[in-house]
């Protein structure tokens, strides 16, 4: 039997939601062992002068705890 933990991360990108998600997952993989999945909990954009300047996501990342 395994036990998993979920942690919340936020990430952003100047280009897209997809790039922000990749940034968050890549960072989680560097720091956490046993990452098995991620859920996009929130998405939002930052607007300046009528244009989107940043894409932000909040991720719930699941990782399995070691024995």
Short mmCIF file of N, CA and C in Angstrom, two decimals, residues 9-60:
data_model
loop_
_atom_site.label_atom_id
_atom_site.label_comp_id
_atom_site.label_asym_id
_atom_site.label_seq_id
_atom_site.Cartn_x
_atom_site.Cartn_y
_atom_site.Cartn_z
N UNK A 9 1.10 24.31 -5.82
CA UNK A 9 2.14 25.13 -6.43
C UNK A 9 1.51 26.17 -7.33
N UNK A 10 2.14 27.30 -7.46
CA UNK A 10 1.72 28.28 -8.46
C UNK A 10 2.87 28.50 -9.43
N UNK A 11 2.52 28.72 -10.67
CA UNK A 11 3.53 28.94 -11.71
C UNK A 11 2.98 29.93 -12.72
N UNK A 12 3.89 30.57 -13.44
CA UNK A 12 3.43 31.51 -14.45
C UNK A 12 4.34 31.47 -15.66
N UNK A 13 3.85 32.05 -16.74
CA UNK A 13 4.58 32.09 -18.00
C UNK A 13 4.22 33.36 -18.75
N UNK A 14 5.15 33.90 -19.50
CA UNK A 14 4.82 35.06 -20.33
C UNK A 14 4.21 34.66 -21.67
N UNK A 15 4.02 33.33 -21.92
CA UNK A 15 3.55 32.90 -23.24
C UNK A 15 2.22 32.16 -23.27
N UNK A 16 1.92 31.27 -22.27
CA UNK A 16 0.68 30.48 -22.36
C UNK A 16 0.40 29.72 -21.07
N UNK A 17 -0.84 29.23 -20.95
CA UNK A 17 -1.19 28.35 -19.84
C UNK A 17 -0.37 27.07 -19.91
N UNK A 18 -0.24 26.51 -21.10
CA UNK A 18 0.52 25.27 -21.27
C UNK A 18 1.95 25.43 -20.77
N UNK A 19 2.59 26.54 -21.10
CA UNK A 19 3.96 26.78 -20.65
C UNK A 19 4.01 26.96 -19.13
N UNK A 20 3.00 27.59 -18.54
CA UNK A 20 2.95 27.75 -17.09
C UNK A 20 2.80 26.40 -16.40
N UNK A 21 1.94 25.54 -16.96
CA UNK A 21 1.76 24.19 -16.39
C UNK A 21 3.07 23.42 -16.47
N UNK A 22 3.73 23.47 -17.62
CA UNK A 22 5.01 22.76 -17.79
C UNK A 22 6.04 23.28 -16.80
N UNK A 23 6.10 24.57 -16.61
CA UNK A 23 7.03 25.16 -15.65
C UNK A 23 6.78 24.62 -14.24
N UNK A 24 5.51 24.57 -13.84
CA UNK A 24 5.16 24.06 -12.51
C UNK A 24 5.49 22.59 -12.35
N UNK A 25 5.16 21.78 -13.35
CA UNK A 25 5.44 20.33 -13.28
C UNK A 25 6.94 20.08 -13.29
N UNK A 26 7.68 20.79 -14.14
CA UNK A 26 9.14 20.63 -14.18
C UNK A 26 9.76 20.97 -12.83
N UNK A 27 9.30 22.05 -12.23
CA UNK A 27 9.84 22.46 -10.92
C UNK A 27 9.49 21.46 -9.84
N UNK A 28 8.26 20.94 -9.85
CA UNK A 28 7.86 19.93 -8.88
C UNK A 28 8.74 18.69 -9.01
N UNK A 29 9.01 18.28 -10.24
CA UNK A 29 9.84 17.09 -10.49
C UNK A 29 11.27 17.29 -9.97
N UNK A 30 11.80 18.51 -10.04
CA UNK A 30 13.14 18.79 -9.53
C UNK A 30 13.21 18.71 -8.02
N UNK A 31 12.13 19.09 -7.34
CA UNK A 31 12.13 19.20 -5.89
C UNK A 31 11.55 17.98 -5.17
N UNK A 32 10.50 17.40 -5.75
CA UNK A 32 9.78 16.30 -5.10
C UNK A 32 10.10 14.98 -5.77
N UNK A 33 10.19 13.92 -4.97
CA UNK A 33 10.36 12.58 -5.53
C UNK A 33 9.00 11.90 -5.61
N UNK A 34 8.81 11.07 -6.61
CA UNK A 34 7.59 10.29 -6.72
C UNK A 34 6.38 11.05 -7.21
N UNK A 35 6.58 12.10 -8.01
CA UNK A 35 5.44 12.86 -8.55
C UNK A 35 4.68 11.95 -9.51
N UNK A 36 3.36 11.84 -9.30
CA UNK A 36 2.54 10.95 -10.12
C UNK A 36 1.46 11.67 -10.91
N UNK A 37 1.18 12.93 -10.56
CA UNK A 37 0.14 13.63 -11.30
C UNK A 37 -0.01 15.06 -10.84
N UNK A 38 -0.76 15.83 -11.63
CA UNK A 38 -1.03 17.23 -11.28
C UNK A 38 -2.41 17.60 -11.80
N UNK A 39 -3.08 18.45 -11.05
CA UNK A 39 -4.41 18.93 -11.40
C UNK A 39 -4.35 20.45 -11.45
N UNK A 40 -4.85 21.04 -12.52
CA UNK A 40 -4.89 22.49 -12.63
C UNK A 40 -6.11 22.98 -11.86
N UNK A 41 -5.86 23.62 -10.74
CA UNK A 41 -6.93 24.08 -9.86
C UNK A 41 -7.47 25.44 -10.28
N UNK A 42 -6.57 26.33 -10.71
CA UNK A 42 -6.96 27.68 -11.11
C UNK A 42 -6.14 28.14 -12.30
N UNK A 43 -6.74 28.99 -13.11
CA UNK A 43 -6.04 29.65 -14.20
C UNK A 43 -6.46 31.12 -14.18
N UNK A 44 -5.50 32.00 -14.45
CA UNK A 44 -5.85 33.41 -14.59
C UNK A 44 -4.80 34.08 -15.47
N UNK A 45 -5.17 35.20 -16.01
CA UNK A 45 -4.24 35.96 -16.84
C UNK A 45 -4.03 37.33 -16.22
N UNK A 46 -2.86 37.89 -16.50
CA UNK A 46 -2.55 39.25 -16.09
C UNK A 46 -2.63 40.13 -17.33
N UNK A 47 -3.37 41.21 -17.23
CA UNK A 47 -3.61 42.09 -18.38
C UNK A 47 -3.00 43.46 -18.12
N UNK A 48 -2.35 43.98 -19.15
CA UNK A 48 -1.77 45.33 -19.07
C UNK A 48 -2.03 46.02 -20.40
N UNK A 49 -2.58 47.21 -20.34
CA UNK A 49 -2.88 48.00 -21.54
C UNK A 49 -3.72 47.21 -22.55
N UNK A 50 -4.66 46.42 -22.04
CA UNK A 50 -5.57 45.67 -22.91
C UNK A 50 -5.03 44.38 -23.47
N UNK A 51 -3.80 44.01 -23.13
CA UNK A 51 -3.22 42.77 -23.64
C UNK A 51 -2.77 41.85 -22.52
N UNK A 52 -2.74 40.57 -22.79
CA UNK A 52 -2.30 39.59 -21.80
C UNK A 52 -0.78 39.62 -21.73
N UNK A 53 -0.27 39.80 -20.52
CA UNK A 53 1.18 39.85 -20.32
C UNK A 53 1.72 38.64 -19.55
N UNK A 54 0.82 37.87 -18.90
CA UNK A 54 1.26 36.69 -18.17
C UNK A 54 0.08 35.74 -17.95
N UNK A 55 0.38 34.46 -17.96
CA UNK A 55 -0.58 33.40 -17.70
C UNK A 55 -0.17 32.74 -16.39
N UNK A 56 -1.11 32.60 -15.45
CA UNK A 56 -0.83 32.03 -14.13
C UNK A 56 -1.69 30.77 -13.92
N UNK A 57 -1.10 29.76 -13.26
CA UNK A 57 -1.85 28.56 -12.89
C UNK A 57 -1.54 28.20 -11.45
N UNK A 58 -2.50 27.59 -10.80
CA UNK A 58 -2.31 26.96 -9.50
C UNK A 58 -2.50 25.47 -9.72
N UNK A 59 -1.49 24.69 -9.32
CA UNK A 59 -1.51 23.25 -9.52
C UNK A 59 -1.58 22.52 -8.19
N UNK A 60 -2.30 21.42 -8.16
CA UNK A 60 -2.29 20.49 -7.04
C UNK A 60 -1.45 19.31 -7.54
#
